[in-house]
Coordinates of N, CA and C and ligand atoms in Angstrom, one line a residue:
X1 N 23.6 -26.9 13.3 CA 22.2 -26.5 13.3 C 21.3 -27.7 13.3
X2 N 20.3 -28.0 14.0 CA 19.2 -28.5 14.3 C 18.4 -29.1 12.9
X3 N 18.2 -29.9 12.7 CA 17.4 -30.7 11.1 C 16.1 -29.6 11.3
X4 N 15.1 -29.6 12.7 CA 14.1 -28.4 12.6 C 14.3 -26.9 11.7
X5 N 15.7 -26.9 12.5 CA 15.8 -25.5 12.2 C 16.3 -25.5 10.4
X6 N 16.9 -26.0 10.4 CA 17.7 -26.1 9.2 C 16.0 -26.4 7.9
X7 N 15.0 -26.9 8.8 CA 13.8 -27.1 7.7 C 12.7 -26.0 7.8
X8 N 13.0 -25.1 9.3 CA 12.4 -23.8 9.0 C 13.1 -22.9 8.0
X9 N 14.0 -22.8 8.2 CA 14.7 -22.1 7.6 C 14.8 -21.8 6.0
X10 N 14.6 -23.3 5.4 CA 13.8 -23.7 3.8 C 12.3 -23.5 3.9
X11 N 12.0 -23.3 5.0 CA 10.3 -22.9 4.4 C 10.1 -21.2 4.3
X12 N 10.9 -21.2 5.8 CA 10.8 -19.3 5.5 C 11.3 -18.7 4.1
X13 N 12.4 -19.5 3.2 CA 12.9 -18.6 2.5 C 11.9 -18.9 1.2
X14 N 11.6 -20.2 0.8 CA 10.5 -20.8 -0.3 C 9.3 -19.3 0.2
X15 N 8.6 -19.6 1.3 CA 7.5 -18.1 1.8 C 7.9 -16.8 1.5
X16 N 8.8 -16.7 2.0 CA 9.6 -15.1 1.6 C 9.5 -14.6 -0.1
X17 N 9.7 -15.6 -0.9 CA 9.8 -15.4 -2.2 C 8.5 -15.2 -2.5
X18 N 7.7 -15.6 -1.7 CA 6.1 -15.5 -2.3 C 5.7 -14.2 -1.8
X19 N 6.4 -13.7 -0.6 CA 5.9 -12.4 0.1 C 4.9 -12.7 1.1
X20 N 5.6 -13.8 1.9 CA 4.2 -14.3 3.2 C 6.1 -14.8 3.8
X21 N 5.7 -13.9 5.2 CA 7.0 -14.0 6.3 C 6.2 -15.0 7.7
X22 N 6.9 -15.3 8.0 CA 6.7 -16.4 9.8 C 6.8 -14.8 10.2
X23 N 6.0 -15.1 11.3 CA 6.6 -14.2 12.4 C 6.0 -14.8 13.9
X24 N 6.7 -14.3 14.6 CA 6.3 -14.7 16.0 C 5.0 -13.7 16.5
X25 N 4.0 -14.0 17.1 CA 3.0 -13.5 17.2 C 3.0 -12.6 18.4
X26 N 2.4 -12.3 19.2 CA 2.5 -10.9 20.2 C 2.9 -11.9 21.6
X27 N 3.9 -12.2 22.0 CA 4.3 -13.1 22.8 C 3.9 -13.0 24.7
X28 N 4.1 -11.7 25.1 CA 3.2 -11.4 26.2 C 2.6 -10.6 26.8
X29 N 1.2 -10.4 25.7 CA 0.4 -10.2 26.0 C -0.6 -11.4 25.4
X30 N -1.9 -11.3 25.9 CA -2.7 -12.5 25.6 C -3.8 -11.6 24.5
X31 N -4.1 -12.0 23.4 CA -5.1 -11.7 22.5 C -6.7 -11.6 22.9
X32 N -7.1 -10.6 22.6 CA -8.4 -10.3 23.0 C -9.6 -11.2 23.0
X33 N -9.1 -11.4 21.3 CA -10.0 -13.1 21.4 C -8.7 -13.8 20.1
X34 N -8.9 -15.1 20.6 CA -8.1 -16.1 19.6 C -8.7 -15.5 18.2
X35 N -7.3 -15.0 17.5 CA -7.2 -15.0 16.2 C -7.2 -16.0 15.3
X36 N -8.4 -16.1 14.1 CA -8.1 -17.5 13.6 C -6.8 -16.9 12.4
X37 N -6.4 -18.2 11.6 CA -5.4 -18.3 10.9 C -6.2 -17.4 9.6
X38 N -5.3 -16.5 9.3 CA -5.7 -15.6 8.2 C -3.8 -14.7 8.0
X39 N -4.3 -14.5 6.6 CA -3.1 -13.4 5.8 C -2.8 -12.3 5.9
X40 N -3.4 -11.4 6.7 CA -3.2 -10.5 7.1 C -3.0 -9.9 8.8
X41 N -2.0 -10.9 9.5 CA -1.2 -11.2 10.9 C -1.6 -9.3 11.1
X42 N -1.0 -8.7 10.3 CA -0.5 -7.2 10.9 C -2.0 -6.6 11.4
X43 N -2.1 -6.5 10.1 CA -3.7 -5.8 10.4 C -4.4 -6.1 11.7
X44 N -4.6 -7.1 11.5 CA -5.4 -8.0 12.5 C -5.0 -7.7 14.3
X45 N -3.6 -7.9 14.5 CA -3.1 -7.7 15.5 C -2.9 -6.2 16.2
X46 N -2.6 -5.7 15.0 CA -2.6 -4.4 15.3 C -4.2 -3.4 15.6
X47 N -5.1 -3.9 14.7 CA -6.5 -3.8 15.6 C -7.0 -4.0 17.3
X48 N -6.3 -5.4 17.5 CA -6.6 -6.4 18.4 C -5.6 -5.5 19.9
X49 N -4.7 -4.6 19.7 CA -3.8 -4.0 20.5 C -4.5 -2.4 20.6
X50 N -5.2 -2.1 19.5 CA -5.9 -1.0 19.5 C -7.2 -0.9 20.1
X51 N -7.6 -2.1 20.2 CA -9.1 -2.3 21.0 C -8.8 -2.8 22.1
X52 N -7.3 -3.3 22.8 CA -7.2 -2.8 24.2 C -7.0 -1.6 24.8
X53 N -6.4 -0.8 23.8 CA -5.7 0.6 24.4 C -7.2 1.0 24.5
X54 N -8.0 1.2 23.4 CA -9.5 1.8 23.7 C -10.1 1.4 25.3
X55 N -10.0 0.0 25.2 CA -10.8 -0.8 26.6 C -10.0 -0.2 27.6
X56 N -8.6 -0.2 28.1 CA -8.0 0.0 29.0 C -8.1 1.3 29.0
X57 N -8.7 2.4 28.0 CA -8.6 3.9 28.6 C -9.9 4.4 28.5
X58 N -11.0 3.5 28.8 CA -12.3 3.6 28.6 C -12.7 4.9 27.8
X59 N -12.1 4.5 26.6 CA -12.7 5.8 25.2 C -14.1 5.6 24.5
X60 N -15.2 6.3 24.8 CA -16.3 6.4 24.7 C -16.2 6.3 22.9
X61 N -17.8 5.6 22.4 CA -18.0 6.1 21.4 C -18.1 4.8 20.5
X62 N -18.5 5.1 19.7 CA -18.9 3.4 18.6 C -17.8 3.1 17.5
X63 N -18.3 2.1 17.2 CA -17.4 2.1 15.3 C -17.8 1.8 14.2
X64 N -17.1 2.2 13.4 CA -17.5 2.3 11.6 C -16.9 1.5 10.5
X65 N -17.3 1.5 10.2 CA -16.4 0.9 9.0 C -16.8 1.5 7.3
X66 N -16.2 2.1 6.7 CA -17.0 2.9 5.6 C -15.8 2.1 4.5
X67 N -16.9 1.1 3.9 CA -16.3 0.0 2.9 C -16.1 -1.4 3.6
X68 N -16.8 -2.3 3.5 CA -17.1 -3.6 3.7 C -16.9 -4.1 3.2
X69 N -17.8 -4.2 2.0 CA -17.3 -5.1 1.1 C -18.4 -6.5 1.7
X70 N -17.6 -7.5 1.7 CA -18.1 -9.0 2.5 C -17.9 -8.9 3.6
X71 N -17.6 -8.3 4.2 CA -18.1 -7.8 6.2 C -16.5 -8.7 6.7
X72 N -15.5 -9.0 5.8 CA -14.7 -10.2 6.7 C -14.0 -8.9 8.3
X73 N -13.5 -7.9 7.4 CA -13.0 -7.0 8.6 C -13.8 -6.3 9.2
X74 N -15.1 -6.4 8.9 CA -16.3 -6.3 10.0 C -16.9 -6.9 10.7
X75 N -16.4 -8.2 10.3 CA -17.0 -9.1 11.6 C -16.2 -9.2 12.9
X76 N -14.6 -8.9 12.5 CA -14.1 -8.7 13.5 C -14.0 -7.8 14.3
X77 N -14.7 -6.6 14.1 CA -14.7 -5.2 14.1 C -16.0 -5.6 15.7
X78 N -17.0 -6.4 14.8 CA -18.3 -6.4 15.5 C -18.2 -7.9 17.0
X79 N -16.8 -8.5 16.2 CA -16.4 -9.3 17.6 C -16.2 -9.0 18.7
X80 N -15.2 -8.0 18.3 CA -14.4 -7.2 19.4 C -14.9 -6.5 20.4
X81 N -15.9 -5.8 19.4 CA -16.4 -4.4 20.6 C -18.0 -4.9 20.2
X82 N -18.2 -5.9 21.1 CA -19.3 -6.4 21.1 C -20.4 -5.6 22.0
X83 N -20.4 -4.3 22.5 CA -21.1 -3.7 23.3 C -21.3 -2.6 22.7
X84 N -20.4 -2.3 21.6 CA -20.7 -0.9 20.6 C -21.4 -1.1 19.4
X85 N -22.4 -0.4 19.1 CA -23.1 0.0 17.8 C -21.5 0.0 17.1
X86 N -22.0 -0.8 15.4 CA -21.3 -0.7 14.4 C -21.7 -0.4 13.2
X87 N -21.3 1.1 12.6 CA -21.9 1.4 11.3 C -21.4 0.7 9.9
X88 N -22.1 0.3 9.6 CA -21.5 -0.2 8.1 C -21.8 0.4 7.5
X89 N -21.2 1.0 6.5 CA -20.9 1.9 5.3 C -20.5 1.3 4.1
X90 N -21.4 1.2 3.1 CA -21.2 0.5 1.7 C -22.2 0.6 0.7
X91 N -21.7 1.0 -0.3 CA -22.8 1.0 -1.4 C -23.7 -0.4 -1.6
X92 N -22.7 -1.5 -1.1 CA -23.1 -2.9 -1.7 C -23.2 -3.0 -3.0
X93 N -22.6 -2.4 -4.2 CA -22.8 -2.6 -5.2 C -21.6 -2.3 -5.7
X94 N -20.3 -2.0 -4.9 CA -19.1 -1.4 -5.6 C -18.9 -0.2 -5.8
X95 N -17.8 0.5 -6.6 CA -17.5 2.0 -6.7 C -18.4 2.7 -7.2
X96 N -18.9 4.0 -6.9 CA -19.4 4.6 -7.6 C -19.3 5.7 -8.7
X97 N -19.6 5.6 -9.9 CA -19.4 6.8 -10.8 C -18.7 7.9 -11.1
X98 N -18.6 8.8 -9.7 CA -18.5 10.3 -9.3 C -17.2 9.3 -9.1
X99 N -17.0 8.6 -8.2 CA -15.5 8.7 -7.3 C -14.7 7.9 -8.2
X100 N -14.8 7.1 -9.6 CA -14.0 6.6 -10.3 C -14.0 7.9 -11.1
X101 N -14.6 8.8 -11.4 CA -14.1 9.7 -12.2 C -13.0 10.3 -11.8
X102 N -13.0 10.6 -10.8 CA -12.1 11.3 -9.8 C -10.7 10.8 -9.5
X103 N -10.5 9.4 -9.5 CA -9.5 8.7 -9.5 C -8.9 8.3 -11.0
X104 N -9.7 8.6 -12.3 CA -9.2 8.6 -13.3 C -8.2 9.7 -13.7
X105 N -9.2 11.1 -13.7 CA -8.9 12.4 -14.0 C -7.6 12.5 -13.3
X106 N -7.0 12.1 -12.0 CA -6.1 12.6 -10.9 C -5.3 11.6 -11.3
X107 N -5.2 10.4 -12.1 CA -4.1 9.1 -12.3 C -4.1 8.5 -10.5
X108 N -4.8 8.6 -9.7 CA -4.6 7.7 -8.7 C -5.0 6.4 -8.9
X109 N -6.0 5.9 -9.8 CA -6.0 4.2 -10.2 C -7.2 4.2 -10.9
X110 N -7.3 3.0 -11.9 CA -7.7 2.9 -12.6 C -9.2 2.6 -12.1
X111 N -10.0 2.2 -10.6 CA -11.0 2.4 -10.3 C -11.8 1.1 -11.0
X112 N -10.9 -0.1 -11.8 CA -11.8 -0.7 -12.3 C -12.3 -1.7 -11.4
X113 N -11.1 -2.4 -10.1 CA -11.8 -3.8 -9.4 C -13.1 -3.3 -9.3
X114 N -13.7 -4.1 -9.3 CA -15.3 -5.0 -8.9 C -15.8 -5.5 -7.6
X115 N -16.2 -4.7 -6.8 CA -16.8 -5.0 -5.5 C -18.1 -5.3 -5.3
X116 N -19.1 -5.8 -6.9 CA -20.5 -5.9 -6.8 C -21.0 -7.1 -6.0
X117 N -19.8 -7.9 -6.1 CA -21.1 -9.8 -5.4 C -20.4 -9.7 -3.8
X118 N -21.5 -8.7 -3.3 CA -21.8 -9.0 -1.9 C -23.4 -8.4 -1.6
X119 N -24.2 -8.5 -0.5 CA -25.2 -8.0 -0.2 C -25.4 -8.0 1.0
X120 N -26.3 -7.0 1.7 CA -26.0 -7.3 3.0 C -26.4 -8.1 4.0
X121 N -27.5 -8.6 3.3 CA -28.1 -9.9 3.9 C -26.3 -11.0 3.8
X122 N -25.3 -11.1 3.3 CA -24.6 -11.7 3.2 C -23.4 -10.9 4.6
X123 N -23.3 -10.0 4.2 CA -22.5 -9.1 5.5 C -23.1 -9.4 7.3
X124 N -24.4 -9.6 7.1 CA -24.8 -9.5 8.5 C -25.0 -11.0 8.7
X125 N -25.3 -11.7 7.9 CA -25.1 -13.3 8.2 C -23.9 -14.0 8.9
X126 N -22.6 -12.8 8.9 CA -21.8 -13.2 9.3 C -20.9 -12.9 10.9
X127 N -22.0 -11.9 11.3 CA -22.2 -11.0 12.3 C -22.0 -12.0 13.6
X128 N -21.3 -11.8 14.7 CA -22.1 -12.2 15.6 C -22.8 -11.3 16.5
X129 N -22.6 -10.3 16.7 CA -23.3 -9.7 17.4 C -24.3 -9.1 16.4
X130 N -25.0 -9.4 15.3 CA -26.2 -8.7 14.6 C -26.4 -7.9 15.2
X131 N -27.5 -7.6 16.2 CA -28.1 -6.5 16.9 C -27.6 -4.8 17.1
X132 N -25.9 -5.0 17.1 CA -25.2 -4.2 17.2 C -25.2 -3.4 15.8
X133 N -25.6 -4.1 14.8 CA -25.0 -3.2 13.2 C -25.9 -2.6 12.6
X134 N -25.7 -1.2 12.6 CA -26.6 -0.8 12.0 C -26.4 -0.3 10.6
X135 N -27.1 -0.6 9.7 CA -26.2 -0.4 7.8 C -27.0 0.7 7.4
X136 N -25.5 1.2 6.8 CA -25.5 2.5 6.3 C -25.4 2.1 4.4
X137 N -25.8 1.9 3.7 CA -25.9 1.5 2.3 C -26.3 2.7 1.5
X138 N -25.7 2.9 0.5 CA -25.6 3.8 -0.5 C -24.2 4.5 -0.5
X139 N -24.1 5.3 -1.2 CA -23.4 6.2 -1.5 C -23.1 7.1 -0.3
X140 N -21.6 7.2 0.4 CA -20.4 7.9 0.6 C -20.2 9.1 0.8
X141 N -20.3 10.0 0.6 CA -20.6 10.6 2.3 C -22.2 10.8 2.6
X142 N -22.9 10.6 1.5 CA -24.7 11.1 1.7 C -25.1 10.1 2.7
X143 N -24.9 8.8 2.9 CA -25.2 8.1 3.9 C -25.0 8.7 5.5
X144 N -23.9 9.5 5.3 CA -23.8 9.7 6.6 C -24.4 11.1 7.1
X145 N -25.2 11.6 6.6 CA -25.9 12.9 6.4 C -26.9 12.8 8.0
X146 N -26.9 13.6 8.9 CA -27.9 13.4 9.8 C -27.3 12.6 11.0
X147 N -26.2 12.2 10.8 CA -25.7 10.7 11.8 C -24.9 12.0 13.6
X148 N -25.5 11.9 13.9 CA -24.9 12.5 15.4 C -24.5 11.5 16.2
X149 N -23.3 10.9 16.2 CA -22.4 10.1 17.2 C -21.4 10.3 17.1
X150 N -20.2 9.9 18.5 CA -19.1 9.9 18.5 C -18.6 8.3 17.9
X151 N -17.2 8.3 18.1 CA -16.6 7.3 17.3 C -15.0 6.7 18.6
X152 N -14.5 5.6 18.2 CA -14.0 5.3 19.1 C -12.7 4.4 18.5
X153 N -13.6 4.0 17.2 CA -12.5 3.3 16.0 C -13.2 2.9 14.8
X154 N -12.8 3.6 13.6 CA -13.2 3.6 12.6 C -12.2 3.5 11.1
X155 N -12.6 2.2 10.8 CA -12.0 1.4 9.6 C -12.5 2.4 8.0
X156 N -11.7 3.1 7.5 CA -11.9 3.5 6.2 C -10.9 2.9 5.0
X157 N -12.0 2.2 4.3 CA -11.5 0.5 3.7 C -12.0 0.7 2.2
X158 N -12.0 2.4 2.0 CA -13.0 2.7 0.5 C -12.1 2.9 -0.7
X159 N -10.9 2.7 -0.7 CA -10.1 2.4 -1.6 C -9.5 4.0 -2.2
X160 N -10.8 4.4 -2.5 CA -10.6 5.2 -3.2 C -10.5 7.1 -2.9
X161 N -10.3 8.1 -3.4 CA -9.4 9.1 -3.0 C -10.8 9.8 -2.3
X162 N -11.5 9.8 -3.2 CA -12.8 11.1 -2.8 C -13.9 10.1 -1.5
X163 N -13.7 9.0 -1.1 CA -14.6 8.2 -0.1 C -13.6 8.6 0.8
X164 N -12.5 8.3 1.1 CA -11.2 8.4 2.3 C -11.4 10.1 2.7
X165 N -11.2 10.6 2.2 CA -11.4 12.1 2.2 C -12.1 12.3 2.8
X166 N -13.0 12.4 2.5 CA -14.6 12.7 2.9 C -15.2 11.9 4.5
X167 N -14.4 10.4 4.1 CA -14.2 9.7 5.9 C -13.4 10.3 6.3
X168 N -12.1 11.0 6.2 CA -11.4 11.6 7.2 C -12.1 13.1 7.9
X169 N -12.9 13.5 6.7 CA -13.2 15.2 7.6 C -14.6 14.5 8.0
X170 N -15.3 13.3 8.3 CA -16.7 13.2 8.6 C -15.6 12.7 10.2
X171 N -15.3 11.9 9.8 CA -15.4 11.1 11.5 C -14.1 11.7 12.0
X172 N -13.0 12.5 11.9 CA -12.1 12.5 12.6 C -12.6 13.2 13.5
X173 N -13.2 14.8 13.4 CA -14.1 15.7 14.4 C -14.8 14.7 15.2
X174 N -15.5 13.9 14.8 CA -16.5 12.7 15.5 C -15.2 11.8 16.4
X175 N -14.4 11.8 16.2 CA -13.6 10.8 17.0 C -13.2 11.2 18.6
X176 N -13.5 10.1 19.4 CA -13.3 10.6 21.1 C -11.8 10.3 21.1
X177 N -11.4 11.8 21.6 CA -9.5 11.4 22.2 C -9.0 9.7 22.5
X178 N -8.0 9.3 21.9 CA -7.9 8.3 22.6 C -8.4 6.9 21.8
X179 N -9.2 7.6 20.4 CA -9.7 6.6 19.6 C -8.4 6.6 18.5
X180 N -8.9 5.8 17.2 CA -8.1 5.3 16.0 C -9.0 4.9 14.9
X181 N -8.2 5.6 13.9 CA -9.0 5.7 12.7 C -7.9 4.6 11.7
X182 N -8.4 3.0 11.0 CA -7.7 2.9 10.4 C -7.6 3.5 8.9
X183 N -6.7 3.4 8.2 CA -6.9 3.6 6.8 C -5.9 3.1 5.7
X184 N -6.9 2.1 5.2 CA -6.4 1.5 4.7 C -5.6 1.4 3.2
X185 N -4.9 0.8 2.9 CA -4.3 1.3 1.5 C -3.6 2.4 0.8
X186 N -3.0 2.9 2.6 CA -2.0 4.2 2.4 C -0.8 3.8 1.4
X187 N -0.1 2.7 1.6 CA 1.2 2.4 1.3 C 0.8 1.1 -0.1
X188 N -0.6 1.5 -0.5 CA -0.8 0.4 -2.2 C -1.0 1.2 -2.8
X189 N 0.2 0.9 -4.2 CA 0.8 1.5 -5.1 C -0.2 1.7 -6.4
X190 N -1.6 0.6 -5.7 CA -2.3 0.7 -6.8 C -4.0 2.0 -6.5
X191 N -3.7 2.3 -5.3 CA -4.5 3.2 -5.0 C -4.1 4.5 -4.4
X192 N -3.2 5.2 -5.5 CA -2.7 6.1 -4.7 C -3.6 6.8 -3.9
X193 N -4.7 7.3 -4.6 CA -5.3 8.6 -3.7 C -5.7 8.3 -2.3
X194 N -5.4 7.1 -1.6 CA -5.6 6.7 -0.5 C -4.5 7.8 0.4
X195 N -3.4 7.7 -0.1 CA -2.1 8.1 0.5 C -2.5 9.7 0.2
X196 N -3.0 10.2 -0.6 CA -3.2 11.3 -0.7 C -3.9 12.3 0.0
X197 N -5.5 11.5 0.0 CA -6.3 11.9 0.8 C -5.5 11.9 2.3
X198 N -4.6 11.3 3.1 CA -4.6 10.9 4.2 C -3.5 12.5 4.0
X199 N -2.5 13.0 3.2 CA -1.5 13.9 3.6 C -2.4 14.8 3.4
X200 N -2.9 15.0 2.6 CA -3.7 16.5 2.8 C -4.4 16.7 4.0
X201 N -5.0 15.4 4.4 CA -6.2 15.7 5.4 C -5.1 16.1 6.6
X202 N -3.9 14.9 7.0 CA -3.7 15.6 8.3 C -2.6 16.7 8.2
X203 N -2.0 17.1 6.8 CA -1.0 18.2 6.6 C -2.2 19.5 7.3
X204 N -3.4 19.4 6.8 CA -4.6 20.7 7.1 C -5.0 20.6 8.3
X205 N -5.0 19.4 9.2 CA -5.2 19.4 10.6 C -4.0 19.7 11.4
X206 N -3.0 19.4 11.2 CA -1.7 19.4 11.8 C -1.5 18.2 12.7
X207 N -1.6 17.0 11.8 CA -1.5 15.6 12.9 C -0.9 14.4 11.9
X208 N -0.4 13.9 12.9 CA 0.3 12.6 12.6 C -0.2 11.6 12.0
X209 N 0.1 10.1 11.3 CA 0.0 8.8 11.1 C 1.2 8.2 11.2
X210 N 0.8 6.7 11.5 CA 1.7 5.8 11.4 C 1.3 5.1 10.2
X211 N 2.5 4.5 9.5 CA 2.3 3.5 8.3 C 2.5 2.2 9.4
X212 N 2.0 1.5 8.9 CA 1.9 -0.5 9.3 C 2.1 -0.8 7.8
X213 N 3.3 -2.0 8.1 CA 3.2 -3.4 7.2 C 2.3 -4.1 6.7
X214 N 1.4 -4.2 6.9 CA -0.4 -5.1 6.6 C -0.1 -5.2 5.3
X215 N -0.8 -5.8 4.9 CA -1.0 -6.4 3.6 C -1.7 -5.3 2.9
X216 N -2.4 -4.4 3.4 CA -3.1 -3.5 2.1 C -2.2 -2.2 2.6
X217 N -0.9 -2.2 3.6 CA -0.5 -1.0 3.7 C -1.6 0.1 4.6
X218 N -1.7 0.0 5.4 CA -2.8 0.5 6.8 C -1.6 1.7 7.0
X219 N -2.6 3.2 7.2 CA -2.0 3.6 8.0 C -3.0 4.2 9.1
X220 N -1.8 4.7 10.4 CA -3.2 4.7 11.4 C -2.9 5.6 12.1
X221 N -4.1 6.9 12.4 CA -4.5 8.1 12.9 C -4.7 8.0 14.1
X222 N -4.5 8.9 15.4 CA -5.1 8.4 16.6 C -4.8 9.8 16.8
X223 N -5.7 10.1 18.4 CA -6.7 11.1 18.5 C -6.1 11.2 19.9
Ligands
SAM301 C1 -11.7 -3.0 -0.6 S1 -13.4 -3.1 -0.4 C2 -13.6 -3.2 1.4 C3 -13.0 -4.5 1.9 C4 -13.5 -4.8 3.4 N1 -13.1 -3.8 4.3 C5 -12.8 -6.1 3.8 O1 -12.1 -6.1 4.8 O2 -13.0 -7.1 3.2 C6 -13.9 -1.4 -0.7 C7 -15.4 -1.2 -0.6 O3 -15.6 0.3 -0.5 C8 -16.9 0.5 -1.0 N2 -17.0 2.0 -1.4 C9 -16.1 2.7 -2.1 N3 -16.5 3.9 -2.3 C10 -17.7 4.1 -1.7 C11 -18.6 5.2 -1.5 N4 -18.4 6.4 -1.9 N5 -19.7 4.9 -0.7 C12 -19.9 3.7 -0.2 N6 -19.1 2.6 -0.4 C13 -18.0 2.8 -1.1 C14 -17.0 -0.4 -2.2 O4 -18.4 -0.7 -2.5 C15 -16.3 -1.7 -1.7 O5 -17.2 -2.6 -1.1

């Protein structure tokens, strides 16, 4: 064996222990736009393959994102489909009241992380297409009250059991054939009602997901 190889081979396994794997990246096909170096390969790629299938099957309709946070997977959101309105959805101040109760009462998680130090003057500073985002701020599903659009791909990133829910029966009807809904934190052990929300909603629709490997455990709906 090759000294290279023989010194990848001690790095992959030193990484492995940490729970960070090499992997070969999407070999041929060419990336939508150059991905920079970040922790979350899956996620990322598997968005970046989903916003071809959208482009290549010209699926009408905008995207969302309901949970932000610091805009990181909304900036890429607003990279990508730089020609679609992007809703952002976020209290900006963290969980709300009503929906940690809800995840107490049910043992789906303890509802304590802290999502308060962001604002959105901080989220849109990071924008490049600004023009495109239009922010939806407050409280889950009442923000979205009045909103008449279709959808094309829409990130539900709200952790929690009674926000995912409530994103699945708002925007799945809203979704154009052909779109994808992610959702995140199906397969974290620390949020169950994520996974919950997701079997009920499509056990009562009669439809499928796939789980992904990603780092927060994504699983993903399509239309
Ligand atoms: C894990 S963070 C989102 C992370 C972000 N998508 C990223 O890629 O960095 C979860 C966010 O969901 C928001 N959230 C949870 N429940 C909500 C609700 N009912 N209405 C609005 N925002 C909510 C929180 O304020 C928090 O910012």
């Amino acid at each position: 064996m090759s000294a290279s190889r023989i010194l990848f081979q001690k790095a992959a396994r030193a990484f492995s222990a940490k729970g960070l794997y090499f992997t070969k990246s999407l070999n041929y096909k060419a990336a939508p736009a150059p991905l920079p170096p970040n922790l979350d390969y899956v996620r990322y790629a598997t968005l970046g393959l989903c916003f071809q299938e959208i482009m290549a099957n010209k699926v009408p309709g905008n995207v969302a994102e309901l949970g932000v946070y610091q805009g990181d997977f909304a900036k890429r959101l607003n990279q990508l489909f730089a020609d679609r309105t992007l809703y952002l959805f976020d209290t900006f101040a963290g969980f709300d009241h009503a929906d940690v109760a809800t995840e107490k009462s049910s043992g789906f998680s303890t509802g304590e992380q802290n999502f308060a130090n962001t604002s959105v003057e901080l989220v849109l500073s990071k924008m490049p297409h600004r023009p495109q985002c239009v922010v939806k701020q407050g409280f889950f599903p009442a923000t979205a009250a009045g909103l008449d659009d279709t959808f094309c791909f829409v990130s539900l990133d709200a952790d929690l059991y009674d926000p995912i829910i409530e994103g699945l029966r708002f925007f799945y009807p809203r979704l154009s054939p052909g779109g994808y809904i992610f959702v995140h934190d199906f397969s974290n052990d620390e949020y169950k009602g994520a996974r919950q929300a997701v079997l009920e909603f499509c056990a009562a629709q009669g439809i499928g997901y796939m789980p992904i490997p990603d780092s927060g455990g994504t699983a993903v709906i399509s239309k």
